[in-house]
Each structure stands twice: as C-alpha cells, then as structure tokens.
Amino acid sequence: MAEPAASLPELGAHSKAPDNWGELLLVSVKVSVEVAIQRLTVRELFRLDVGSVLVSAQQAGANAPVVIGDVALAWGEFQVVEDHLALRVVELA
C-alpha cells in the first residue's frame, strides 16, 4: 500500500473546493502518468530482459499527461527529487 504524500499541499494554489464537499475531499484516486512507448512487435516483447531500455515516442523534455480515470487533468515534466522520479505539474487542463 502506498504511503500518503505528506509533503504535498492539501489543495493547489488555484484550487477552491466548496465548503460542502466534506469527506469527498478525502477520497483517494489512482493517478497515472502516460509515457508513450514506440510500437513493439511481439518478438521484441519476448526479448525484453532486465536492463532492456524502451525508447519513448515522446521527445525529451516534452510534457507527459497526468490522467485520472480516462481524463487528462494536467501535464507535467519529469524531475529527479533526491533518489525519486517526480513529476512537476506545468499545465492544468
């Protein structure tokens, strides 16, 4: 089970949650970041091994969509924070 992100602010600087949302604001949602990988053949999939590198179809420095459900709500750029891969939100939908 993932640990809560204690270092994140409760709401973004531009977020205004209505006062009557109550416990709805405590509901956890799965957040995904999509990185498009170039098309692979089944043969290439079977050849994957530890250390294999999959080349992204995205250009280096391109923003990646932040998706909740099937909806892209933001775009961000990857960064390294200490020894973790992180995503800085650079644009909201």
C-alpha atoms as an extended CHARMM CRD file, in Angstrom:
* protein
*
        93  EXT
         1         1  MET       CA              0.0000000000        0.0000000000        0.0000000000  PROA      1               0.0000000000
         2         2  ALA       CA              1.3630000000        3.4160000000       -0.9550000000  PROA      2               0.0000000000
         3         3  GLU       CA              2.1250000000        5.9320000000        1.7500000000  PROA      3               0.0000000000
         4         4  PRO       CA              0.2170000000        9.2210000000        1.6850000000  PROA      4               0.0000000000
         5         5  ALA       CA              2.0550000000       12.1070000000        0.0930000000  PROA      5               0.0000000000
         6         6  ALA       CA              2.5040000000       14.1230000000        3.2810000000  PROA      6               0.0000000000
         7         7  SER       CA              4.7170000000       16.7180000000        1.6080000000  PROA      7               0.0000000000
         8         8  LEU       CA              2.0140000000       17.8100000000       -0.8480000000  PROA      8               0.0000000000
         9         9  PRO       CA             -0.1860000000       20.8000000000       -0.0450000000  PROA      9               0.0000000000
        10        10  GLU       CA             -3.8190000000       19.9940000000        0.6650000000  PROA      10              0.0000000000
        11        11  LEU       CA             -5.0310000000       21.8950000000       -2.4000000000  PROA      11              0.0000000000
        12        12  GLY       CA             -3.2580000000       23.5460000000       -5.3090000000  PROA      12              0.0000000000
        13        13  ALA       CA             -2.8300000000       27.2920000000       -5.2760000000  PROA      13              0.0000000000
        14        14  HSD       CA             -5.6230000000       27.6560000000       -7.8380000000  PROA      14              0.0000000000
        15        15  SER       CA             -7.9830000000       25.0460000000       -6.3170000000  PROA      15              0.0000000000
        16        16  LYS       CA            -11.0560000000       26.1880000000       -4.4480000000  PROA      16              0.0000000000
        17        17  ALA       CA            -13.0540000000       23.2780000000       -3.0080000000  PROA      17              0.0000000000
        18        18  PRO       CA            -16.6160000000       24.0920000000       -1.9930000000  PROA      18              0.0000000000
        19        19  ASP       CA            -17.1760000000       24.0870000000        1.7680000000  PROA      19              0.0000000000
        20        20  ASN       CA            -19.8940000000       21.4510000000        1.4910000000  PROA      20              0.0000000000
        21        21  TRP       CA            -17.7160000000       18.7260000000       -0.1120000000  PROA      21              0.0000000000
        22        22  GLY       CA            -16.8410000000       17.3250000000        3.3120000000  PROA      22              0.0000000000
        23        23  GLU       CA            -15.3680000000       13.8380000000        3.2170000000  PROA      23              0.0000000000
        24        24  LEU       CA            -15.4490000000       13.6830000000       -0.5870000000  PROA      24              0.0000000000
        25        25  LEU       CA            -12.1550000000       15.5800000000       -0.4510000000  PROA      25              0.0000000000
        26        26  LEU       CA            -10.6370000000       12.5910000000        1.3900000000  PROA      26              0.0000000000
        27        27  VAL       CA            -11.3990000000       10.0490000000       -1.3760000000  PROA      27              0.0000000000
        28        28  SER       CA             -8.2420000000        8.5530000000       -2.9000000000  PROA      28              0.0000000000
        29        29  VAL       CA             -7.9630000000        8.3040000000       -6.6760000000  PROA      29              0.0000000000
        30        30  LYS       CA             -5.4640000000        6.5000000000       -8.8720000000  PROA      30              0.0000000000
        31        31  VAL       CA             -3.2860000000        8.9700000000      -10.7660000000  PROA      31              0.0000000000
        32        32  SER       CA             -1.3260000000        7.8080000000      -13.8180000000  PROA      32              0.0000000000
        33        33  VAL       CA              1.3020000000        9.4660000000      -15.9530000000  PROA      33              0.0000000000
        34        34  GLU       CA              1.3280000000        8.2570000000      -19.5220000000  PROA      34              0.0000000000
        35        35  VAL       CA              4.5750000000        7.7960000000      -21.3820000000  PROA      35              0.0000000000
        36        36  ALA       CA              4.0860000000        6.6200000000      -24.9420000000  PROA      36              0.0000000000
        37        37  ILE       CA              6.4750000000        3.8330000000      -25.9280000000  PROA      37              0.0000000000
        38        38  GLN       CA              7.2630000000        3.2480000000      -29.5610000000  PROA      38              0.0000000000
        39        39  ARG       CA              5.4560000000        0.3410000000      -31.1440000000  PROA      39              0.0000000000
        40        40  LEU       CA              6.9340000000       -3.0560000000      -30.2760000000  PROA      40              0.0000000000
        41        41  THR       CA              6.4970000000       -6.3700000000      -32.0480000000  PROA      41              0.0000000000
        42        42  VAL       CA              5.6010000000       -9.4980000000      -30.1220000000  PROA      42              0.0000000000
        43        43  ARG       CA              9.1400000000      -10.7460000000      -30.8600000000  PROA      43              0.0000000000
        44        44  GLU       CA             10.5690000000       -7.6100000000      -29.1910000000  PROA      44              0.0000000000
        45        45  LEU       CA              8.2870000000       -8.0990000000      -26.1840000000  PROA      45              0.0000000000
        46        46  PHE       CA              9.5930000000      -11.6520000000      -25.7180000000  PROA      46              0.0000000000
        47        47  ARG       CA             13.1770000000      -10.3600000000      -25.9110000000  PROA      47              0.0000000000
        48        48  LEU       CA             12.6700000000       -7.9090000000      -23.0090000000  PROA      48              0.0000000000
        49        49  ASP       CA             15.0260000000       -8.6040000000      -20.1340000000  PROA      49              0.0000000000
        50        50  VAL       CA             16.3560000000       -6.8720000000      -17.0450000000  PROA      50              0.0000000000
        51        51  GLY       CA             18.2530000000       -3.8360000000      -18.2840000000  PROA      51              0.0000000000
        52        52  SER       CA             16.2810000000       -3.5160000000      -21.5210000000  PROA      52              0.0000000000
        53        53  VAL       CA             15.5950000000        0.0830000000      -22.4820000000  PROA      53              0.0000000000
        54        54  LEU       CA             12.3000000000        1.0390000000      -24.0900000000  PROA      54              0.0000000000
        55        55  VAL       CA             12.5360000000        4.2270000000      -26.1140000000  PROA      55              0.0000000000
        56        56  SER       CA              9.7160000000        6.6940000000      -25.5720000000  PROA      56              0.0000000000
        57        57  ALA       CA              7.8820000000        8.1470000000      -28.5510000000  PROA      57              0.0000000000
        58        58  GLN       CA              7.9090000000       11.4950000000      -26.6870000000  PROA      58              0.0000000000
        59        59  GLN       CA             10.6760000000       13.9980000000      -27.2240000000  PROA      59              0.0000000000
        60        60  ALA       CA             12.9900000000       14.6230000000      -24.2780000000  PROA      60              0.0000000000
        61        61  GLY       CA             11.5590000000       17.4890000000      -22.2510000000  PROA      61              0.0000000000
        62        62  ALA       CA              8.0300000000       17.0220000000      -23.6280000000  PROA      62              0.0000000000
        63        63  ASN       CA              5.2230000000       17.2220000000      -21.0800000000  PROA      63              0.0000000000
        64        64  ALA       CA              3.5200000000       13.9770000000      -20.0480000000  PROA      64              0.0000000000
        65        65  PRO       CA             -0.2440000000       13.8100000000      -19.4170000000  PROA      65              0.0000000000
        66        66  VAL       CA             -1.4230000000       13.2550000000      -15.8290000000  PROA      66              0.0000000000
        67        67  VAL       CA             -4.5190000000       11.0500000000      -16.0470000000  PROA      67              0.0000000000
        68        68  ILE       CA             -7.2380000000       10.2540000000      -13.5160000000  PROA      68              0.0000000000
        69        69  GLY       CA             -9.6750000000        7.6670000000      -14.8270000000  PROA      69              0.0000000000
        70        70  ASP       CA             -9.6310000000        8.2850000000      -18.5630000000  PROA      70              0.0000000000
        71        71  VAL       CA             -9.3240000000       12.0630000000      -18.2660000000  PROA      71              0.0000000000
        72        72  ALA       CA             -6.1030000000       14.0550000000      -18.6830000000  PROA      72              0.0000000000
        73        73  LEU       CA             -6.2980000000       16.7030000000      -15.9530000000  PROA      73              0.0000000000
        74        74  ALA       CA             -2.8060000000       18.1310000000      -16.1890000000  PROA      74              0.0000000000
        75        75  TRP       CA              0.5460000000       17.8850000000      -17.9210000000  PROA      75              0.0000000000
        76        76  GLY       CA              3.8980000000       17.6910000000      -16.2440000000  PROA      76              0.0000000000
        77        77  GLU       CA              7.6220000000       17.3130000000      -16.6690000000  PROA      77              0.0000000000
        78        78  PHE       CA              9.7270000000       14.6060000000      -15.0820000000  PROA      78              0.0000000000
        79        79  GLN       CA             12.3010000000       15.5830000000      -12.4720000000  PROA      79              0.0000000000
        80        80  VAL       CA             14.5630000000       13.7900000000      -10.0280000000  PROA      80              0.0000000000
        81        81  VAL       CA             13.9500000000       14.6490000000       -6.3580000000  PROA      81              0.0000000000
        82        82  GLU       CA             16.6560000000       13.1150000000       -4.1710000000  PROA      82              0.0000000000
        83        83  ASP       CA             16.5170000000        9.4730000000       -5.2980000000  PROA      83              0.0000000000
        84        84  HSD       CA             12.9220000000        9.5150000000       -6.5960000000  PROA      84              0.0000000000
        85        85  LEU       CA             11.4290000000       10.1920000000      -10.0050000000  PROA      85              0.0000000000
        86        86  ALA       CA              8.8860000000       13.0060000000       -9.6920000000  PROA      86              0.0000000000
        87        87  LEU       CA              6.5430000000       14.9310000000      -11.9480000000  PROA      87              0.0000000000
        88        88  ARG       CA              6.1690000000       18.7090000000      -11.7120000000  PROA      88              0.0000000000
        89        89  VAL       CA              2.7370000000       19.9070000000      -12.8860000000  PROA      89              0.0000000000
        90        90  VAL       CA              3.2860000000       22.6000000000      -15.5030000000  PROA      90              0.0000000000
        91        91  GLU       CA             -0.1980000000       22.9340000000      -17.0070000000  PROA      91              0.0000000000
        92        92  LEU       CA             -3.7410000000       22.2250000000      -15.8440000000  PROA      92              0.0000000000
        93        93  ALA       CA             -6.4770000000       21.0990000000      -18.2290000000  PROA      93              0.0000000000
